[in-house]
Tab-separated table of N, CA and C in Angstrom:
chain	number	residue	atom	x	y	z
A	1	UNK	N	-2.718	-9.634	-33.871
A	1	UNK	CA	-2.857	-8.771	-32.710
A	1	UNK	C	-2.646	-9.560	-31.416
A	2	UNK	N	-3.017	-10.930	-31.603
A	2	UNK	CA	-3.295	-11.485	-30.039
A	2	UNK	C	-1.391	-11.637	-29.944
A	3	UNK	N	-1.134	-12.143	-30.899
A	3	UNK	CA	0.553	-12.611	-31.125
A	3	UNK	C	0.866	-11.678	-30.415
A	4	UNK	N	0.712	-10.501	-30.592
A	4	UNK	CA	1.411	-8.987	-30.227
A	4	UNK	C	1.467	-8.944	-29.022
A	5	UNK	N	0.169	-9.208	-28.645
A	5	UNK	CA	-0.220	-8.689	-27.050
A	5	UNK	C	0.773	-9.643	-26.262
A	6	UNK	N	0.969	-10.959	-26.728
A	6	UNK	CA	1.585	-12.273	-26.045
A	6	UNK	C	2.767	-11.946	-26.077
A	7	UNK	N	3.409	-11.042	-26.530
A	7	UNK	CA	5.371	-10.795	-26.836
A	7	UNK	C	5.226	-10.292	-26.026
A	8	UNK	N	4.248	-8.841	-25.686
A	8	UNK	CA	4.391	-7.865	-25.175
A	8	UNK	C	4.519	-8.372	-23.833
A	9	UNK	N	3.775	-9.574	-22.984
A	9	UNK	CA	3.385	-10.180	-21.759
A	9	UNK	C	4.872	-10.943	-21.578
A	10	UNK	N	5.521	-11.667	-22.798
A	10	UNK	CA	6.573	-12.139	-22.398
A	10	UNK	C	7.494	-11.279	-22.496
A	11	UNK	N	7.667	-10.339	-23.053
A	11	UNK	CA	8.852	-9.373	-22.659
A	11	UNK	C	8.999	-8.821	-21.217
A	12	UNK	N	7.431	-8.616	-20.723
A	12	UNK	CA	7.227	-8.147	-19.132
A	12	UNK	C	7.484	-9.249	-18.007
A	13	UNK	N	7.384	-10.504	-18.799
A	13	UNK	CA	7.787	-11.436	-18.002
A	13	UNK	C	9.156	-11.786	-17.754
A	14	UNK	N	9.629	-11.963	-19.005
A	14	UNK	CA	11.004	-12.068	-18.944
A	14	UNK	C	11.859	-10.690	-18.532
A	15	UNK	N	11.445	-9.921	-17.882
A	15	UNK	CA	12.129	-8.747	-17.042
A	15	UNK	C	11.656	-9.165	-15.566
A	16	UNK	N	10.945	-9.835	-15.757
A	16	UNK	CA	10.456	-9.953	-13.885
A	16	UNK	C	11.181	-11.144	-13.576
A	17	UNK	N	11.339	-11.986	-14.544
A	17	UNK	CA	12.474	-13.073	-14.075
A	17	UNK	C	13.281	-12.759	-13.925
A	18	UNK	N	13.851	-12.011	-14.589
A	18	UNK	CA	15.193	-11.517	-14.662
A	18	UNK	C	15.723	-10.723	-13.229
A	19	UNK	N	14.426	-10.021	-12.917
A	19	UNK	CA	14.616	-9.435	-11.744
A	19	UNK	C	14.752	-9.996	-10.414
A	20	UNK	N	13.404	-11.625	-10.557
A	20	UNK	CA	13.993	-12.581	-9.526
A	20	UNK	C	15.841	-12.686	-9.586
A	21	UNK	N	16.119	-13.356	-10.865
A	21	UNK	CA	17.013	-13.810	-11.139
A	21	UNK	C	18.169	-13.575	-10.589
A	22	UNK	N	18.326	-11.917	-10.890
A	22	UNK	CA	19.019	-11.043	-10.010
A	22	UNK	C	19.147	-10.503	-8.799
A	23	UNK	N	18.280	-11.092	-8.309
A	23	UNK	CA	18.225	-10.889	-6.746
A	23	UNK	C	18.406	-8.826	-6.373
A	24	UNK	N	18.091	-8.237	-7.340
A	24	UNK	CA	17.911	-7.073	-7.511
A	24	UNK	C	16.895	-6.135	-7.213
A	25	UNK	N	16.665	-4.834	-6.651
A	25	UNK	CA	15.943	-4.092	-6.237
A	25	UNK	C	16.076	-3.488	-7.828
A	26	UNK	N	16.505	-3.679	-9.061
A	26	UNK	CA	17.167	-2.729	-10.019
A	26	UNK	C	15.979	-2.483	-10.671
A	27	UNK	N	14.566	-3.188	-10.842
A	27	UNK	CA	13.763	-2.783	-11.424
A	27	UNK	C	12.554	-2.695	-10.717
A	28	UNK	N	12.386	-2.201	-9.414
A	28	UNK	CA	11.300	-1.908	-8.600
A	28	UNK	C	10.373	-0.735	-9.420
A	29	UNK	N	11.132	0.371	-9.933
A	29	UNK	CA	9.952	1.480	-10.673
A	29	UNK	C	9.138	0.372	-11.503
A	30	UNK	N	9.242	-1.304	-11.608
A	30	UNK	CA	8.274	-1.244	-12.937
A	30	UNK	C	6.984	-1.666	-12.269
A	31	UNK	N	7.337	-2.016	-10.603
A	31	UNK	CA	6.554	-2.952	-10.422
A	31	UNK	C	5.400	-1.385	-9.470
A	32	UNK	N	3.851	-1.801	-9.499
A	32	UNK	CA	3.380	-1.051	-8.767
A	32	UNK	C	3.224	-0.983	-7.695
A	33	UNK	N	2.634	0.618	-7.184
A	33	UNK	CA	3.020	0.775	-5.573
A	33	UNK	C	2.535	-0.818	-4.399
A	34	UNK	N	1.365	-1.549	-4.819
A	34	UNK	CA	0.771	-2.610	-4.446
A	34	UNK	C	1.472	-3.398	-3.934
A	35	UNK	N	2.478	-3.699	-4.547
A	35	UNK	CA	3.711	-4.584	-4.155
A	35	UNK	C	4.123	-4.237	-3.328
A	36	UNK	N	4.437	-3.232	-2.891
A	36	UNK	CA	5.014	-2.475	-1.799
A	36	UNK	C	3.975	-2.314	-0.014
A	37	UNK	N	2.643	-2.368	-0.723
A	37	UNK	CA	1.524	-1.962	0.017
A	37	UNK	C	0.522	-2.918	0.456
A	38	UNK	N	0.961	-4.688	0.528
A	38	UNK	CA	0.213	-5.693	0.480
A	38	UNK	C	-0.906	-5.390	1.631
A	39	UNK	N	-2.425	-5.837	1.207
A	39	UNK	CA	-2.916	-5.360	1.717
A	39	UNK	C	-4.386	-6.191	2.242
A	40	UNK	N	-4.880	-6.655	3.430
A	40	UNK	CA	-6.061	-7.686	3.360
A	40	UNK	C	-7.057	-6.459	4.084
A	41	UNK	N	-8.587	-6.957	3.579
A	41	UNK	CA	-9.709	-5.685	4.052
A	41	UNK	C	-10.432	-6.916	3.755
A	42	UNK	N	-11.080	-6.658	5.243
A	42	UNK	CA	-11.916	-7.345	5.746
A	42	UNK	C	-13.374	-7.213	6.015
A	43	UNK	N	-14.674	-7.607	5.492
A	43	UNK	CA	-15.619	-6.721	5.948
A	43	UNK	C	-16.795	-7.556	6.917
A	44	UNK	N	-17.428	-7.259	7.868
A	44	UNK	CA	-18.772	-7.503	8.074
A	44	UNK	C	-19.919	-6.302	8.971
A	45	UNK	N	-21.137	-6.894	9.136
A	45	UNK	CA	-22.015	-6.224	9.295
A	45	UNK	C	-21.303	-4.873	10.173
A	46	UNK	N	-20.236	-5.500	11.457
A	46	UNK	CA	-19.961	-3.911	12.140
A	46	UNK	C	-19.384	-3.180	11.230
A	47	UNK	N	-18.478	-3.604	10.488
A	47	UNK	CA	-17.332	-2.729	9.724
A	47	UNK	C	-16.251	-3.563	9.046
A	48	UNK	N	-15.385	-2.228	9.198
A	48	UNK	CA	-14.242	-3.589	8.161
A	48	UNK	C	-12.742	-3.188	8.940
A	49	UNK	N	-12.235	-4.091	8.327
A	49	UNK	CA	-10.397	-4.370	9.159
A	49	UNK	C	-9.675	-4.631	7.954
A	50	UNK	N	-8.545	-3.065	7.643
A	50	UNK	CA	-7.654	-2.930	6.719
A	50	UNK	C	-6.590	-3.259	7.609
A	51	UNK	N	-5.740	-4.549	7.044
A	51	UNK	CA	-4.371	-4.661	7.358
A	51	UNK	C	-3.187	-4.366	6.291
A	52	UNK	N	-2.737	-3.348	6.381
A	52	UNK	CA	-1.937	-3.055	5.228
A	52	UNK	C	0.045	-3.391	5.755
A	53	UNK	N	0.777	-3.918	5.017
A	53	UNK	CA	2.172	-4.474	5.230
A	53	UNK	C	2.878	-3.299	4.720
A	54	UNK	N	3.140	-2.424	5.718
A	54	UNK	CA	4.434	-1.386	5.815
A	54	UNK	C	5.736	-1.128	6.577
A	55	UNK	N	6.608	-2.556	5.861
A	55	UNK	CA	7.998	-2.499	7.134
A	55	UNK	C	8.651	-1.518	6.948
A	56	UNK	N	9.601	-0.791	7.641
A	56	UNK	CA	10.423	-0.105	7.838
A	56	UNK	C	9.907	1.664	7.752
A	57	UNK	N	8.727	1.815	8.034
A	57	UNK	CA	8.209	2.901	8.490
A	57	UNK	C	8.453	3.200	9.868
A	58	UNK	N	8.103	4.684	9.879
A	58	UNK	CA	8.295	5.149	11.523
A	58	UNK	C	6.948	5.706	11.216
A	59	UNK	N	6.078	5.396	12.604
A	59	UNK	CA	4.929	5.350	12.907
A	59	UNK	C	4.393	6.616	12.532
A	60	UNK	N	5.512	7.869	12.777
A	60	UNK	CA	5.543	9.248	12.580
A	60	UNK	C	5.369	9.975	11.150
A	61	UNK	N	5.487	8.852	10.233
A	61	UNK	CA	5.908	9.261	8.729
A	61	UNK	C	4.287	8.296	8.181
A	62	UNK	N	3.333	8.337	8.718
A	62	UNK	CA	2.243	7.489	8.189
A	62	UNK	C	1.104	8.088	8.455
A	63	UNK	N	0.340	8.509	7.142
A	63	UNK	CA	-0.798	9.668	7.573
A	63	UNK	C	-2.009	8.782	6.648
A	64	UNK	N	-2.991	8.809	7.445
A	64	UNK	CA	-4.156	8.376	7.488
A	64	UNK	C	-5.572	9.479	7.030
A	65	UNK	N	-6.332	9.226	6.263
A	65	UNK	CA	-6.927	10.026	5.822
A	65	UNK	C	-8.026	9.155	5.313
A	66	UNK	N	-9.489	9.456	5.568
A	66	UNK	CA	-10.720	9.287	5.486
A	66	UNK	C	-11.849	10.770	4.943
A	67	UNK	N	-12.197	10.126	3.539
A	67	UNK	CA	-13.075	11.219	3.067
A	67	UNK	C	-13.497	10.607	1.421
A	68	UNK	N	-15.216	11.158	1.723
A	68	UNK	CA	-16.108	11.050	0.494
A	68	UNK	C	-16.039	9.525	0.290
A	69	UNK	N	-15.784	8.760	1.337
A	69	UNK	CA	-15.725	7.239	1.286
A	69	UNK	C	-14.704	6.330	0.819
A	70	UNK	N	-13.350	7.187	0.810
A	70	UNK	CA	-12.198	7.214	0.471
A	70	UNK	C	-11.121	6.747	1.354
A	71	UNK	N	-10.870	5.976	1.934
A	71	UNK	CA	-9.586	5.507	2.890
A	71	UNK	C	-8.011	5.527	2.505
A	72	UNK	N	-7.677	7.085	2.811
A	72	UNK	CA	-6.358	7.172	1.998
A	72	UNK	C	-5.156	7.097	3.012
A	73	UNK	N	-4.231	5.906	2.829
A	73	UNK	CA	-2.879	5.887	3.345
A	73	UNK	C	-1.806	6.033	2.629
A	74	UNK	N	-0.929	7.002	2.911
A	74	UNK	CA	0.308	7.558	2.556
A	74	UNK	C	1.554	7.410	3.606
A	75	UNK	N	2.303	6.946	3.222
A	75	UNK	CA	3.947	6.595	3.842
A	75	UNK	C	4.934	6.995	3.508
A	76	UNK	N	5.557	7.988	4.114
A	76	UNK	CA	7.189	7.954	3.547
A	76	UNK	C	8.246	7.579	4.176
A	77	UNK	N	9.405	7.193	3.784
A	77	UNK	CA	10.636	6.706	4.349
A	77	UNK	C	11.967	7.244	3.723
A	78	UNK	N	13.082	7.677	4.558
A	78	UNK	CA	13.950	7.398	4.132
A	78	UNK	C	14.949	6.152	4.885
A	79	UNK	N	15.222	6.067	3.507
A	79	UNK	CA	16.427	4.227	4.532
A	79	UNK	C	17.855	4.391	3.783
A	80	UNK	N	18.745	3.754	4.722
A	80	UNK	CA	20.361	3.796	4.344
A	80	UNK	C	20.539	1.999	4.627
A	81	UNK	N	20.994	1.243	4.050
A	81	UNK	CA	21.514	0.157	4.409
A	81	UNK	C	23.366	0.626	3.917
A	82	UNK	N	23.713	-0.320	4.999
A	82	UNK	CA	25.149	-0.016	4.664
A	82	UNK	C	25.968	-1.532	5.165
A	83	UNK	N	26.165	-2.192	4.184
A	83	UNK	CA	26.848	-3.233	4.353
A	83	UNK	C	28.251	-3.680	3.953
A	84	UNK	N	29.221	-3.435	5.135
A	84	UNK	CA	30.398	-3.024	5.098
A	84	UNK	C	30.922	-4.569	5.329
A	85	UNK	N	32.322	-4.699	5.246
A	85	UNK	CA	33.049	-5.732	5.540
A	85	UNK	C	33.838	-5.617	6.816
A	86	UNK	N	34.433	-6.845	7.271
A	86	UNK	CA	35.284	-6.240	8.755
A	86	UNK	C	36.245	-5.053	8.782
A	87	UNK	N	36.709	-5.037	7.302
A	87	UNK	CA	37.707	-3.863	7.717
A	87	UNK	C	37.117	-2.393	7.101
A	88	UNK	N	35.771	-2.256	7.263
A	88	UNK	CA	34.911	-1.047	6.845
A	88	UNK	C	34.441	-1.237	5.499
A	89	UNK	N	34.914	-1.636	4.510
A	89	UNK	CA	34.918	-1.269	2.863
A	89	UNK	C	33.814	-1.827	2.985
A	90	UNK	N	32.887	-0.589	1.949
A	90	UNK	CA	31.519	-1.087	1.889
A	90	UNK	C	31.503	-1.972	0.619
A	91	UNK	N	30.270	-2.671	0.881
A	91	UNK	CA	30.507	-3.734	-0.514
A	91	UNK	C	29.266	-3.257	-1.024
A	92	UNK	N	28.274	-2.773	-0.264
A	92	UNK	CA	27.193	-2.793	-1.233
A	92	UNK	C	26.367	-1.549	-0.586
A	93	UNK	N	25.597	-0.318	-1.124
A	93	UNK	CA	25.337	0.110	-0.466
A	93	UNK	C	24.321	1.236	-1.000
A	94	UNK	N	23.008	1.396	-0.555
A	94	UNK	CA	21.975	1.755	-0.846
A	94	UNK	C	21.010	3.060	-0.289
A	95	UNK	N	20.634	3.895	-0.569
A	95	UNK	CA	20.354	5.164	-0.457
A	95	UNK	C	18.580	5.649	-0.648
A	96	UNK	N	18.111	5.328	0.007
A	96	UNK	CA	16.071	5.365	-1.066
A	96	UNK	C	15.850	6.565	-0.462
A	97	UNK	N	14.783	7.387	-0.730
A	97	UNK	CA	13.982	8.327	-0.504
A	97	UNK	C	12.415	7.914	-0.913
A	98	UNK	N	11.746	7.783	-0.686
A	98	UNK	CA	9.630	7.767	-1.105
A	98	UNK	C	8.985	7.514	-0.463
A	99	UNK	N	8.174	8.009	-1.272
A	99	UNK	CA	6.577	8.066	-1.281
A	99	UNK	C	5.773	6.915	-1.346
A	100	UNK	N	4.894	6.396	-0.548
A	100	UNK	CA	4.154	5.150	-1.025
A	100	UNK	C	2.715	5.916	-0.643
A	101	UNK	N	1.610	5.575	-1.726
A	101	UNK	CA	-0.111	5.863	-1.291
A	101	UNK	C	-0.735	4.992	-1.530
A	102	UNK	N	-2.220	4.610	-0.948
A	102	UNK	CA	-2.688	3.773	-1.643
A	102	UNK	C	-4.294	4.237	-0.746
A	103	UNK	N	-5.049	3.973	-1.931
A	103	UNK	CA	-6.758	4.611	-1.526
A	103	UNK	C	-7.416	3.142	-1.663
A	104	UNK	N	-8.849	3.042	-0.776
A	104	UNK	CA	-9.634	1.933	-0.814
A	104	UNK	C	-10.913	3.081	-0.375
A	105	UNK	N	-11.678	1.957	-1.440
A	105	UNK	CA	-13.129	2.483	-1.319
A	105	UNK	C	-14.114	2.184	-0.370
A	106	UNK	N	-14.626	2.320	0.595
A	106	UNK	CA	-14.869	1.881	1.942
A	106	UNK	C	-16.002	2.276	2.100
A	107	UNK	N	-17.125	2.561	2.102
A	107	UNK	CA	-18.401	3.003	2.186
A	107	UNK	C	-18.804	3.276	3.635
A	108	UNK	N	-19.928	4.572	3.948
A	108	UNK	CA	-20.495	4.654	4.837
A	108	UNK	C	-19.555	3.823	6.745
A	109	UNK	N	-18.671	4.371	6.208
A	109	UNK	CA	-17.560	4.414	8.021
A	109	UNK	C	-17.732	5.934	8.878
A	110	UNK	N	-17.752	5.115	9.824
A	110	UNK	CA	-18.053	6.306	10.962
A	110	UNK	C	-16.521	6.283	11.512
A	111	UNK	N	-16.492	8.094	10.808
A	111	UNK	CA	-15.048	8.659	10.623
A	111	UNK	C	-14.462	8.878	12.294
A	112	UNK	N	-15.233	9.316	13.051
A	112	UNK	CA	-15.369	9.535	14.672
A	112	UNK	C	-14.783	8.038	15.269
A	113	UNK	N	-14.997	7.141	14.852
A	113	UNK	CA	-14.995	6.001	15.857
A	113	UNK	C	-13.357	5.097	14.678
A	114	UNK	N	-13.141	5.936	14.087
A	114	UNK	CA	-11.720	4.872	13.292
A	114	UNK	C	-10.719	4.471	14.295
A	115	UNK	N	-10.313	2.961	14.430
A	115	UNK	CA	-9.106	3.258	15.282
A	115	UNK	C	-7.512	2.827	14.356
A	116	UNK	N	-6.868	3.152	14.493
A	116	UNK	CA	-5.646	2.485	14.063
A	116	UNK	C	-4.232	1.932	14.952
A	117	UNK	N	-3.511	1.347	14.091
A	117	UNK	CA	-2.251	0.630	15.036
A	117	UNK	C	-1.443	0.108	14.190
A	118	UNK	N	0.034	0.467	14.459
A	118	UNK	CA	0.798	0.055	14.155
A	118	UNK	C	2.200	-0.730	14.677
A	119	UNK	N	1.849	-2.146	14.327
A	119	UNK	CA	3.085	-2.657	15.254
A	119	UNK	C	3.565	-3.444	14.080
A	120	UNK	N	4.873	-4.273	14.649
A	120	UNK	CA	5.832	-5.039	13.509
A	120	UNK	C	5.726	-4.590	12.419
A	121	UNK	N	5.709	-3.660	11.369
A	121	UNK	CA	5.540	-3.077	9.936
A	121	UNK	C	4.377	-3.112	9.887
A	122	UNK	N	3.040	-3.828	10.281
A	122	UNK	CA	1.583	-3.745	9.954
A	122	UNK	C	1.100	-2.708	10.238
A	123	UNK	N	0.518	-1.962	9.575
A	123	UNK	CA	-0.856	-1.307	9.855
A	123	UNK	C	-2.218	-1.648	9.517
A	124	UNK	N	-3.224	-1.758	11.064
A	124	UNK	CA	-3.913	-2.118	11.515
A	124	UNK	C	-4.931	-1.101	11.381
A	125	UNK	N	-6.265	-1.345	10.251
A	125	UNK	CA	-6.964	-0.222	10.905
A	125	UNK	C	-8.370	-0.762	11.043
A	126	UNK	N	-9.058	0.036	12.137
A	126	UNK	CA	-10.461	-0.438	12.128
A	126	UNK	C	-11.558	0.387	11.609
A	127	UNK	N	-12.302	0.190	11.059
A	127	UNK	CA	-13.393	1.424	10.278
A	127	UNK	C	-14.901	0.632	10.730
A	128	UNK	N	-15.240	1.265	11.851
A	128	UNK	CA	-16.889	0.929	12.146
A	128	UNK	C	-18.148	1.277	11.426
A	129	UNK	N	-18.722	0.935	10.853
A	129	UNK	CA	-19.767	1.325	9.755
A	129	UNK	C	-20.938	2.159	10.456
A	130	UNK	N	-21.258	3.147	9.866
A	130	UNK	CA	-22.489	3.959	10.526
A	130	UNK	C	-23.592	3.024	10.908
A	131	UNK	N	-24.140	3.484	11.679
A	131	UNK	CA	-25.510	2.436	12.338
A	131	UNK	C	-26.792	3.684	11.085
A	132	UNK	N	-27.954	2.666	10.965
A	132	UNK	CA	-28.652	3.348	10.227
A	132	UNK	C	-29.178	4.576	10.218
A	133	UNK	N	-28.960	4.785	11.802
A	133	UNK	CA	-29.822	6.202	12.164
A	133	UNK	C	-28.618	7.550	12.279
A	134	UNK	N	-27.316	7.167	11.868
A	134	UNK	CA	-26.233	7.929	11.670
A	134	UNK	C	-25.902	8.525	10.467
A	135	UNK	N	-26.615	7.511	9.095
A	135	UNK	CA	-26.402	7.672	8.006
A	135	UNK	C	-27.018	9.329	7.727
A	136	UNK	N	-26.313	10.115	6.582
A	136	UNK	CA	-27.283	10.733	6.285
A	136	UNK	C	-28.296	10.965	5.254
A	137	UNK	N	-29.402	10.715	5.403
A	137	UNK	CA	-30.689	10.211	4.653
A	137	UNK	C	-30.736	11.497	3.807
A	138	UNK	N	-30.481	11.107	2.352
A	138	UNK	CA	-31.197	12.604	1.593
A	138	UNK	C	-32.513	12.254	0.728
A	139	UNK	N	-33.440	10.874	1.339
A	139	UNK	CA	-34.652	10.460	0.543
A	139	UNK	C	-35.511	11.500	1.205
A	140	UNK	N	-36.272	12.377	0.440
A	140	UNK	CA	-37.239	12.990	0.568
A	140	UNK	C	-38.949	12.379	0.469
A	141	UNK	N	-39.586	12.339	1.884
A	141	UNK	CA	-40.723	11.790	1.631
A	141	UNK	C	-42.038	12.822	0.728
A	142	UNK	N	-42.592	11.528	-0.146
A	142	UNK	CA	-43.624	13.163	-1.236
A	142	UNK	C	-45.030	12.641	0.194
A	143	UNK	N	-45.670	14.363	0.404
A	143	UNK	CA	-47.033	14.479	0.977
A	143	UNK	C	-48.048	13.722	0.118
């Protein structure tokens, strides 16, 4: 069984080399959205700082969503590269359409005070943590 599992890891490996190898976009469906969505979250006592890496977005195509302690970002793009030679003939030339999402679990953020920003492909977000007397308390005191 372990043998098994170990082919199975080098078969996945030896496609990801291959994919270096090739200097190819040809097998991006294998890899997950993550790759696409690099991402550092930062936390202390005020709150936390999601920097998530989204080049070639338009600021307009990036929706932000906070709920049930859920920090959900969604992106779409369409892109054309077109790389022609001097006398027009394209040599290589590429067409995408998608979807990118990605959720983080974020606890107790005060949804009112989120800020965000997006410059150079980064998105920047800030999530301020409820102060204690914001939270809402469902401990019931017994008489």
């Amino acid at each position: 069984m372990a043998n098994e599992i170990q082919r199975r890891n080098n078969l996945f490996d030896n496609l990801m080399n291959m994919r270096d190898w090739m200097n190819d976009d040809f097998f991006s469906d294998l890899t997950p959205a993550a790759d696409h969505m690099k991402t550092d979250v930062a936390e202390n006592d005020q709150g936390y700082t999601v920097k998530i890496d989204m080049p070639g977005f338009d600021k307009k195509d990036i929706h932000i969503n906070y709920a049930n302690n859920i920090l959900s970002v969604t992106g779409h793009r369409d892109s054309f590269a077109d790389e022609s030679d001097q006398k027009g003939n394209v040599l290589h030339t590429e067409r995408r359409y998608g979807q990118m999402s990605r959720q983080y679990r974020l606890p107790d953020v005060d949804r009112n005070a989120v800020k965000a920003q997006y410059d150079n492909g980064v998105l920047t977000l800030n999530l301020p943590k409820l102060q204690a007397s914001d939270e809402n308390d469902t401990r019931i005191d017994i008489d």
